[in-house]
XYZ file of C-alpha atoms in Angstrom:
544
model
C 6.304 -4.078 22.152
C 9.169 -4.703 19.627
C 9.459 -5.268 15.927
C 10.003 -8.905 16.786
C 6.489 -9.573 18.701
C 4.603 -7.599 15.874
C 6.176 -10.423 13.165
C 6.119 -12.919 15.960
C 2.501 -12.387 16.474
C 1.622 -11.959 12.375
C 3.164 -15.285 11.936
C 1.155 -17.059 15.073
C -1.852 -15.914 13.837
C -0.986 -16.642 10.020
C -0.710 -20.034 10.593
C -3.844 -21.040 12.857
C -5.177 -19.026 9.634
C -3.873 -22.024 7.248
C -4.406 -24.909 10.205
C -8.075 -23.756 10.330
C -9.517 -22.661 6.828
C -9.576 -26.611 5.568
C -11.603 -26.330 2.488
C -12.124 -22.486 2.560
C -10.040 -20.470 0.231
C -7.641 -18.033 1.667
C -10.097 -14.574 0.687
C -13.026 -16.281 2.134
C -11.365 -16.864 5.453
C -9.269 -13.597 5.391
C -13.078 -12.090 5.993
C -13.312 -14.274 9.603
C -10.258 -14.423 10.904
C -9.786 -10.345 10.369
C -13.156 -9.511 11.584
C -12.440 -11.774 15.091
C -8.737 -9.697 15.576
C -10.991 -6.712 15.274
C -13.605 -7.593 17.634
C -10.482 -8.054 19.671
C -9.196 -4.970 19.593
C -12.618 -2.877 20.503
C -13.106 -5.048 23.125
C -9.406 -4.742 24.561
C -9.566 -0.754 24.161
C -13.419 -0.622 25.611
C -12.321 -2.834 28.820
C -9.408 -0.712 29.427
C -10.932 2.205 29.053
C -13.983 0.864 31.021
C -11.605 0.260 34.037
C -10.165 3.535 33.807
C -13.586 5.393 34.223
C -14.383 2.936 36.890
C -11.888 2.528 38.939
C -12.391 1.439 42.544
C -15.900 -0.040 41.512
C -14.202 -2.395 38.580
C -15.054 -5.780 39.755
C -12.924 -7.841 41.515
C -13.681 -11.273 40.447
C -12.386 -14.511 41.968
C -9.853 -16.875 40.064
C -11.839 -19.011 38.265
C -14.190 -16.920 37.379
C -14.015 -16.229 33.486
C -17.212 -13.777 33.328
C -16.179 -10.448 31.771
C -15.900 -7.622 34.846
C -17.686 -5.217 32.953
C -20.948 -7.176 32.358
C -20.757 -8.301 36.244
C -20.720 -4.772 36.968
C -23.951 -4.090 34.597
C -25.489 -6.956 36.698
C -24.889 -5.059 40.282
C -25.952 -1.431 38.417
C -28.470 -1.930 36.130
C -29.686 1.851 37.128
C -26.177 3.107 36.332
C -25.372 1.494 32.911
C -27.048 4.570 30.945
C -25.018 6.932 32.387
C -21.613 4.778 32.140
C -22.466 4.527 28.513
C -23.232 8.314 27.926
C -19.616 8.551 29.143
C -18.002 6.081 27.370
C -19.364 7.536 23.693
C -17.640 10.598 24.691
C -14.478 9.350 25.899
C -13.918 6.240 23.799
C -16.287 7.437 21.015
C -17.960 3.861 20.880
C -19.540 1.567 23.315
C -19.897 -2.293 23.451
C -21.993 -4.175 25.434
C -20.977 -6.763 27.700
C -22.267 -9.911 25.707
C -20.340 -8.911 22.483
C -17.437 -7.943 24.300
C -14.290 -10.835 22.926
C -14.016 -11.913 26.810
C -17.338 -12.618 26.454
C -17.559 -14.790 23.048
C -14.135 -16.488 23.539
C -16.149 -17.382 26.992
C -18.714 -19.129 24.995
C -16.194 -20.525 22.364
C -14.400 -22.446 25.401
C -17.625 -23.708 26.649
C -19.157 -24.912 23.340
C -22.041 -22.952 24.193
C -24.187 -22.754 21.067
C -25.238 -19.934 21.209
C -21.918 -18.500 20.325
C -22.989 -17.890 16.739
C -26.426 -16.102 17.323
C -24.008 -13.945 20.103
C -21.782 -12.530 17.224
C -24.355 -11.868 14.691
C -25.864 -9.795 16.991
C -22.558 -8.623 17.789
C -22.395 -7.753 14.688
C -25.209 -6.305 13.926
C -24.740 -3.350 17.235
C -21.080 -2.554 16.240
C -22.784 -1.037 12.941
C -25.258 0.467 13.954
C -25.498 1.146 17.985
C -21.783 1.028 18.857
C -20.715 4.124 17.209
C -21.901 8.152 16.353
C -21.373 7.531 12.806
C -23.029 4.572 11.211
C -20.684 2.339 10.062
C -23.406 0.009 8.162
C -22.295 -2.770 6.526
C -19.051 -3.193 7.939
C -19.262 -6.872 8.490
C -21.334 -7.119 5.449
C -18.934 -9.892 3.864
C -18.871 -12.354 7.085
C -21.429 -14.505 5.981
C -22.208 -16.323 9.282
C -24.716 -18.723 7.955
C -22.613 -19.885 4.989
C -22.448 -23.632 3.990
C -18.825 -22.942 3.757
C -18.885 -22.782 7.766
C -20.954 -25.957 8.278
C -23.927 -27.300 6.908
C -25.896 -26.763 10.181
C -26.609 -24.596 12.594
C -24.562 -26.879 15.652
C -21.937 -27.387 12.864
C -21.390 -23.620 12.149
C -21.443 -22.826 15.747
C -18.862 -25.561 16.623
C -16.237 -24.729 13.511
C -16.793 -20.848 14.836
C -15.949 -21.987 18.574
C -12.437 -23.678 17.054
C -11.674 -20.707 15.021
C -11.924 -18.293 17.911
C -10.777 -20.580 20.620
C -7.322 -20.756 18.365
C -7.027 -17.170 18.142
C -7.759 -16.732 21.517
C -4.510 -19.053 22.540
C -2.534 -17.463 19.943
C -2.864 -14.076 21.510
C -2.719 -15.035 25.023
C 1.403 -15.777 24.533
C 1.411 -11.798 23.856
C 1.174 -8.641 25.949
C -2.199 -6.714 25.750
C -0.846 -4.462 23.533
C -3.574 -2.483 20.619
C -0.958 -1.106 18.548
C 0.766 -4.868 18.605
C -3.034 -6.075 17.031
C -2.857 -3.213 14.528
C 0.502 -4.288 12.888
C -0.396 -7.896 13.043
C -3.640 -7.159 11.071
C -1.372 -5.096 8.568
C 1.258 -8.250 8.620
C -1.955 -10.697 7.914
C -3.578 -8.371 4.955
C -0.236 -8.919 3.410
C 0.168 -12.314 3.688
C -3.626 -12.476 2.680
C -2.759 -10.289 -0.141
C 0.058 -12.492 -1.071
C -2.137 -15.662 -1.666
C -4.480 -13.978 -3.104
C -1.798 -13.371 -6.207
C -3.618 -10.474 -9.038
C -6.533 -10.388 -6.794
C -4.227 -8.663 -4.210
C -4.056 -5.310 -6.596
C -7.213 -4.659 -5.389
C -6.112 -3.907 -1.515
C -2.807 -3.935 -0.857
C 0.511 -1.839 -1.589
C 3.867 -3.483 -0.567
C 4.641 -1.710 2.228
C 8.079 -0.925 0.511
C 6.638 0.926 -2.121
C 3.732 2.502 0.268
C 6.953 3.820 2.591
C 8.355 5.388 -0.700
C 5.037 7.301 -0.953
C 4.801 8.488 2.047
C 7.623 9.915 2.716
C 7.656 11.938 -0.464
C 4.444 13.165 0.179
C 4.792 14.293 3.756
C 8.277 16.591 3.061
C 7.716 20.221 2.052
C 5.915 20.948 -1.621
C 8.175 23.573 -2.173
C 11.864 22.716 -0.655
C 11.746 19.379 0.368
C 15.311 19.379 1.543
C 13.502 21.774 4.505
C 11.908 18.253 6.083
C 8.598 16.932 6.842
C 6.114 19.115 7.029
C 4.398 20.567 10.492
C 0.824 19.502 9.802
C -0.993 17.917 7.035
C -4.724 19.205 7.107
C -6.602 16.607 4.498
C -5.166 13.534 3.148
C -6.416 11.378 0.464
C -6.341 7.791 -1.471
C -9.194 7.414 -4.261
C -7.668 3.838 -4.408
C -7.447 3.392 -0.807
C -8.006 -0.414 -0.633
C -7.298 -1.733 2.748
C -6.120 1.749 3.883
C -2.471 0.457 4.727
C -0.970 3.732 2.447
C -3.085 6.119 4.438
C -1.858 5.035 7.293
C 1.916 4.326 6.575
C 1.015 8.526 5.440
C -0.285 9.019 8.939
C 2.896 6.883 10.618
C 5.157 9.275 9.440
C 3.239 12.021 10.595
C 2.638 11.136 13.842
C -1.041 10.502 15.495
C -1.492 14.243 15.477
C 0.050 15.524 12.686
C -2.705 15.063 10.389
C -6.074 16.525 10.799
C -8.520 13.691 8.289
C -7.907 11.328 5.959
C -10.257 10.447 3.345
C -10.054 7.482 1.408
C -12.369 5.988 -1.760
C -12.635 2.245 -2.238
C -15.214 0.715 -4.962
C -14.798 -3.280 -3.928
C -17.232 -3.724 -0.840
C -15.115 -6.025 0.429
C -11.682 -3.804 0.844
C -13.993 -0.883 1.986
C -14.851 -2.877 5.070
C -11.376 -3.735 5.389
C -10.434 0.074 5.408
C -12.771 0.692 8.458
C -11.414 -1.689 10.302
C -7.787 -1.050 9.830
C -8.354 2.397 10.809
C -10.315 2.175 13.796
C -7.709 -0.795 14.695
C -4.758 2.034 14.713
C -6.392 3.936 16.809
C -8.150 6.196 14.793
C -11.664 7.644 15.961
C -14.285 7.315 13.533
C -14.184 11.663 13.565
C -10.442 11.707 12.222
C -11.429 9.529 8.958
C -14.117 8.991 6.052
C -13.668 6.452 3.809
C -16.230 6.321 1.039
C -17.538 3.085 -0.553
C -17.870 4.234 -4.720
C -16.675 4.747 -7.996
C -13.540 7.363 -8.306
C -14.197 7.817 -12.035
C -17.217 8.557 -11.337
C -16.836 11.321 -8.426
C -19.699 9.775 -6.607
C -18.769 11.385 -3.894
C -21.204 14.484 -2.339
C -18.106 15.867 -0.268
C -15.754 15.838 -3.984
C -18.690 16.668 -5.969
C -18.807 20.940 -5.485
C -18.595 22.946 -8.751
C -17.528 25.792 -7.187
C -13.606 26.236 -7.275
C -13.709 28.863 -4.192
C -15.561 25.990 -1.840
C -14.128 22.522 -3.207
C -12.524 20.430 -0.368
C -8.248 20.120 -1.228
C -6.200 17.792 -0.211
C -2.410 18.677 1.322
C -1.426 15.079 0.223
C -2.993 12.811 -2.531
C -1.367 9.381 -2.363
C -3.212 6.630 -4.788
C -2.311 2.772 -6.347
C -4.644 2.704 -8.648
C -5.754 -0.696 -10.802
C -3.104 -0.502 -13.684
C -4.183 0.354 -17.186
C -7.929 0.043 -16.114
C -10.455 -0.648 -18.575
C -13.327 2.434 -18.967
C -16.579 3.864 -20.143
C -16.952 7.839 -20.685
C -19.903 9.205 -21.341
C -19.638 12.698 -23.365
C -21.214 14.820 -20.842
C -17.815 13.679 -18.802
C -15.384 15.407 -21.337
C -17.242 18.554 -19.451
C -16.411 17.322 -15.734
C -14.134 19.505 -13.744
C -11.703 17.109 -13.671
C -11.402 16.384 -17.257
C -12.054 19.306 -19.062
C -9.021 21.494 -19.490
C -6.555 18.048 -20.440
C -9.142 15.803 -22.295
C -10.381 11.832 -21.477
C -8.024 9.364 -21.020
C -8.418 6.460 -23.780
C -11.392 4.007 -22.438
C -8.617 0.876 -23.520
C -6.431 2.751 -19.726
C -8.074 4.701 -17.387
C -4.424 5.801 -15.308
C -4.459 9.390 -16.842
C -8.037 9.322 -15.393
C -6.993 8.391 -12.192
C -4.102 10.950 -12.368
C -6.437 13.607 -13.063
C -9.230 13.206 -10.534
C -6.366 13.107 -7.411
C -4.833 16.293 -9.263
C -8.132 18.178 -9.248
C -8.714 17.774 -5.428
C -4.632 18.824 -4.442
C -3.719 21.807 -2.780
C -1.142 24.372 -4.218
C 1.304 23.671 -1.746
C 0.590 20.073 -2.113
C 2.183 17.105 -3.245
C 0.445 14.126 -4.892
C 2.086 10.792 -5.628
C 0.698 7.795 -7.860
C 1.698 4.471 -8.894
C 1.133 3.917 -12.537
C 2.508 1.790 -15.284
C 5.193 2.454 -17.931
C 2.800 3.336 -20.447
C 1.878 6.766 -19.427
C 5.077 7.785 -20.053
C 5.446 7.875 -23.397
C 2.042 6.579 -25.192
C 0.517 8.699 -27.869
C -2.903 9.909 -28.750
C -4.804 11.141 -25.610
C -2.214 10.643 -23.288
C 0.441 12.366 -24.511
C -2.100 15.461 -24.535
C -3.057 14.902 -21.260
C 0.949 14.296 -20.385
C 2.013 17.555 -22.656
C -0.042 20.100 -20.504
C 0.613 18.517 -17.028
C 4.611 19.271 -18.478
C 3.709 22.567 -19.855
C 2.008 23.504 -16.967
C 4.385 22.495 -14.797
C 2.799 19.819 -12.880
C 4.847 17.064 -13.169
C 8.187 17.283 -10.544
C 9.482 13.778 -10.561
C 9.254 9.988 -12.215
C 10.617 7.387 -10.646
C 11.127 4.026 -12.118
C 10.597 0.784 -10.131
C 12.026 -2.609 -10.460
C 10.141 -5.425 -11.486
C 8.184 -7.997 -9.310
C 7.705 -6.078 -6.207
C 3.863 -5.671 -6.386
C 1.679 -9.442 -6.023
C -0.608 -8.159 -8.794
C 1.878 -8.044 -11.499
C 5.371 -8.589 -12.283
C 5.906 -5.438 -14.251
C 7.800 -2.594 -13.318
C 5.814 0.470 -12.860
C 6.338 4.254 -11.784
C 5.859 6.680 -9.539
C 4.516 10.172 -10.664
C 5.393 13.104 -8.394
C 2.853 16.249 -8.654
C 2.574 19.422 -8.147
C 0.329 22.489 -8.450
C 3.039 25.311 -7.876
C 6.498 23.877 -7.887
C 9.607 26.348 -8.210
C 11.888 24.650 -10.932
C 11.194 24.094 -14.598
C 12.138 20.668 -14.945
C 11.815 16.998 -14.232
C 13.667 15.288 -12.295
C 14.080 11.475 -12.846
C 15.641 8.451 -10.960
C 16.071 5.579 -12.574
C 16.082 2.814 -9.750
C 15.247 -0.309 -11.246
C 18.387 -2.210 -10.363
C 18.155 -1.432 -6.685
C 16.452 -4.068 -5.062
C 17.148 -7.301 -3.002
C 16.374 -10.383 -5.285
C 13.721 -12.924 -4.716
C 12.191 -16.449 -5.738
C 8.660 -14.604 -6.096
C 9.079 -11.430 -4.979
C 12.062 -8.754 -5.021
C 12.385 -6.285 -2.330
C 13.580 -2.800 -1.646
C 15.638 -2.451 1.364
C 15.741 0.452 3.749
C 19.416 1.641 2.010
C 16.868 1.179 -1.594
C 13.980 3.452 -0.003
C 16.665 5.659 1.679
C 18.280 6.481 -1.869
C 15.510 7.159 -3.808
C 13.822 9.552 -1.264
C 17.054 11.711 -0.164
C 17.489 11.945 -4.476
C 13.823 13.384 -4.776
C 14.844 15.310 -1.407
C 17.567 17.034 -2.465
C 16.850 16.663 -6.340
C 20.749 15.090 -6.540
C 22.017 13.832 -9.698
C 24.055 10.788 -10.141
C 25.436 8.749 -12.636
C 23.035 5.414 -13.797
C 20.475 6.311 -11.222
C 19.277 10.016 -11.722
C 19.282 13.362 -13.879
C 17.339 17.073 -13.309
C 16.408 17.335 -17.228
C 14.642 21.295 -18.413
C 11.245 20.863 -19.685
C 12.948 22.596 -22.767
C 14.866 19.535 -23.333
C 11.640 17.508 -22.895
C 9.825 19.039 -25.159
C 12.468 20.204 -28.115
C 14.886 16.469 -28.042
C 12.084 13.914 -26.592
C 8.844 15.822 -27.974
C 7.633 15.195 -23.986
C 8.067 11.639 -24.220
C 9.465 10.645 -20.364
C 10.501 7.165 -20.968
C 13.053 7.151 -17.809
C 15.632 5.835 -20.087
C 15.863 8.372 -22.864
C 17.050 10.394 -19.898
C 18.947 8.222 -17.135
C 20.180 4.774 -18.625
C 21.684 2.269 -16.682
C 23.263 0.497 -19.982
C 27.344 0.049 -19.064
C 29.559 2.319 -21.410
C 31.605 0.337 -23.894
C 35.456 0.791 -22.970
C 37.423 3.020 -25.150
C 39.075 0.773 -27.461
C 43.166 2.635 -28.113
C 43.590 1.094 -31.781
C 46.803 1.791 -31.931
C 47.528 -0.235 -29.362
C 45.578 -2.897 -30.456
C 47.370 -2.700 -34.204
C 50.940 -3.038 -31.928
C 50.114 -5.761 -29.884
C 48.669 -7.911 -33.051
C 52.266 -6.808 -34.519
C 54.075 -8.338 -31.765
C 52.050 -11.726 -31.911
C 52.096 -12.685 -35.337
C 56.077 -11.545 -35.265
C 55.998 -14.252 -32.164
C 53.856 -16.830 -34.080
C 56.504 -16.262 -37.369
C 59.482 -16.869 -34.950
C 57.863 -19.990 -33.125
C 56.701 -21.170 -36.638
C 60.430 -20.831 -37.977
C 61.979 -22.425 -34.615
C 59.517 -25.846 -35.426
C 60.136 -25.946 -38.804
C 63.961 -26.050 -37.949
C 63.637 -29.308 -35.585
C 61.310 -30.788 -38.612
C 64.087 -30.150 -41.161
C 66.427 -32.066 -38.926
C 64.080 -34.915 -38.875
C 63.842 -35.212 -42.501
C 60.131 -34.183 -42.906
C 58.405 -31.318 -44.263
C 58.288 -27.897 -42.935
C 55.146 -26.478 -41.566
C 53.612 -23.482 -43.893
C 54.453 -20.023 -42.042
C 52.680 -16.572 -42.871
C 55.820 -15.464 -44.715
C 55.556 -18.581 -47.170
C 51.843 -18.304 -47.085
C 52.644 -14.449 -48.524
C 55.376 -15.594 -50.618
C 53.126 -18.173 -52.704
């Protein structure tokens, strides 16, 4: 597998995507076409694995024959299949049963057999709640299989669904068998999905860019992060998670075994299926994550809901993208939650300080959180900048990094990054200032690896540099800036004016106007000569 067949395969299946949505708008589809790839994928991993554990007694089937080997074998050992099953939950954690199995349905697809769409509801419906230990309810709870948007019929339906998954079925036959290959070209097709979705794609997807940025920070040492990457990372945790794609890029640069769980928080219904599936897509077993469908804000979570400082759940990294300058009710009784108390509520008119402060609560000391926010919690007033003056106070706040503009598909501003810490050993901030590195584009701009390289060996090494980044004392902060951290009251990338020598300046306009006098005299001389009248010269100018 290569970089080239991942983007290869993302763009096949991108555009049977726009061949076969017609009328369907690109979120509706998005729901189908994603749900199919990961019907895919458990299939592909099952079947292997199923052969594995098999072995000698793995069918053989004759060419021609397009039955799935797995339900011929449940055919020749119906007294066995309990037992084979018992296995399977233990070694692949999940089980599928031969009729919902992709060779199956792409089986009926080819064959027009109608009852291809009665096949993958019930599909469907075991994945949630049979295939797996933990229920994962709901999870196609958005692929409306019945909708008018489909067909108007039941044959009609079942025929459109036959197209669709015949079409993906070509377009991943030109491809090696290869699960990790699916799992980047289901992260390639959220982001195109998430492209042409425009503002709506805030709501699941961080450029990949920026999400690199994170996670990189995040994973290096609390403490010395010029040490490297961290050994292990216990807990890690998005209360924003979206589609999941940060919490994984998080557990990409850790390695498959370098963290022990992630946890991740999505409210939309929609994105929290989405999250499932990208996880168990990568390879992840339904024991190594929990992602929580709820409210943040409203810590609606049992597992983040514990009073009791000495037994609350931390997290060694807290990674979030939350919606910008969100929109908010608090109730009084919250100005006493755990999370709030000691800084105050953010204003209801911008929930990020809310946001901030709920990640915050749940880090570990030796952790490092990092959050995408806009502009504005930098230097506005009121409730903020009390909330702002006792994360600097306290020490909290290591580094702010500023962002171009366009590089998100849910808004055009440029935004931050806040770096936090509970224990961190210098008293200061330090800032980079990187809004004019970037690649330029029609739509979008981009940050290149040398872009992402910069700004993370900067925070590494907290190095200083002229335009781009400063270590500034929280004295300085506080006594010249009254802790206002707009990123350019501290690192400007303005040009300096050139030094200006006036008394050069006073020389040179000597030596013209004593060349324009001398040229002036010259002309006049050839005029005379001619019998018409002289030109006016500064020295007659001065002398009238």
């Amino acid at each position: 597998m290569t970089e080239q067949d991942q983007i290869r395969l993302g763009r096949v299946l991108w555009a049977i995507a726009d061949e076969l949505r017609g009328a369907m708008n690109a979120d509706d589809f998005r729901d189908y076409m994603l749900s199919f790839l990961f019907l895919r994928y458990l299939s592909s991993n099952y079947e292997d694995a199923a052969r594995a554990e098999l072995g000698a007694d793995w069918p053989d089937l004759p060419a021609g024959d397009r039955r799935s080997p797995l339900a011929v074998w449940y055919e020749r050992n119906p007294e066995d299949t309990g037992e084979f099953e018992t296995v399977m939950r233990r070694k692949v954690h999940y089980i599928i049963k031969p009729d919902f199995l992709w060779s199956s349905v792409t089986e009926l697809a080819r064959t027009q057999s109608d009852a291809l769409l009665r096949t993958l509801q019930a599909g469907f419906r075991f994945i949630e709640t049979e295939s797996f230990s933990a229920n994962f309810q709901g999870l196609f709870s958005e692929i409306n299989l019945d909708s008018d948007k489909l067909g108007r019929t039941y044959p009609h339906r079942n025929a459109r669904l036959c197209t669709i998954i015949q079409k993906i079925a070509e377009g991943l036959a030109e491809f090696p068998s290869d699960r990790d290959l699916l799992g980047d070209a289901y992260e390639y097709l959220i982001g195109q999905f998430a492209a042409g979705s425009g503002k709506k794609a805030g709501e699941f997807y961080t450029p990949q860019q920026i999400s690199t940025i994170l996670s990189r920070i995040v994973t290096l040492d609390s403490q010395d992060p010029a040490s490297g990457r961290r050994a292990k990372l216990n807990h890690v945790y998005d209360f924003a998670c979206g589609s999941g794609s940060l919490l994984l890029n998080v557990r990409r640069h850790m390695g498959k075994h370098g963290i022990g769980k992630i946890y991740g928080q999505e409210k939309n219904i929609t994105t929290y299926n989405l999250a499932r599936m990208n996880m168990l897509l990568h390879g992840m077993r339904d024991t190594e994550f929990d992602i929580h469908h709820g409210d943040s804000l409203e810590n609606d979570w049992d597992i983040l809901r514990e009073p009791n400082p000495a037994k609350k759940i931390e997290f060694d990294a807290v990674v979030a993208n939350p919606p910008f300058s969100y929109r908010w009710n608090p109730t009084e009784e919250m100005e006493k939650d755990f999370r709030f108390k000691d800084f105050g509520l953010a204003p209801k008119s911008a929930a990020d300080f809310a946001f901030l402060l709920h990640g915050f609560h749940f880090l570990a000391k030796d952790g490092t959180m990092a959050i995408i926010l806009p502009h504005g919690v930098l230097f506005r007033g009121g409730a903020e900048k009390k909330i702002r003056t006792k994360l600097l106070k306290d020490g909290n706040i290591d580094t702010v990094i500023g962002l171009p503009a366009k590089l998100f598909y849910s808004t055009g501003i440029p935004v931050c990054i806040l770096v936090l810490k509970k224990c961190k050993r210098t008293d200061d901030v330090l800032f980079i200032n990187a809004v004019e590195h970037y690649q330029p584009g029609k739509r979008q701009n981009a940050l290149l690896a040398e872009h992402i390289d910069k700004i993370v060996e900067t925070y590494k090494h907290r190095r200083e540099e002229e335009r781009f980044s400063k270590v500034v004392p929280l004295e300085e902060i506080e006594r010249e800036h009254d802790f206002n951290l707009n990123i350019t009251r501290y690192v400007s990338t303005a040009e300096a004016e050139p030094e200006i020598d006036l008394a050069d300046v006073h020389r040179q306009l000597a030596e013209l106007q004593n060349r324009s006098q001398s040229a002036a005299r010259r002309h006049n001389g050839f005029l005379e000569e001619l019998g018409l009248p002289p030109l006016p010269t500064g020295e007659t100018a001065r002398a009238e």
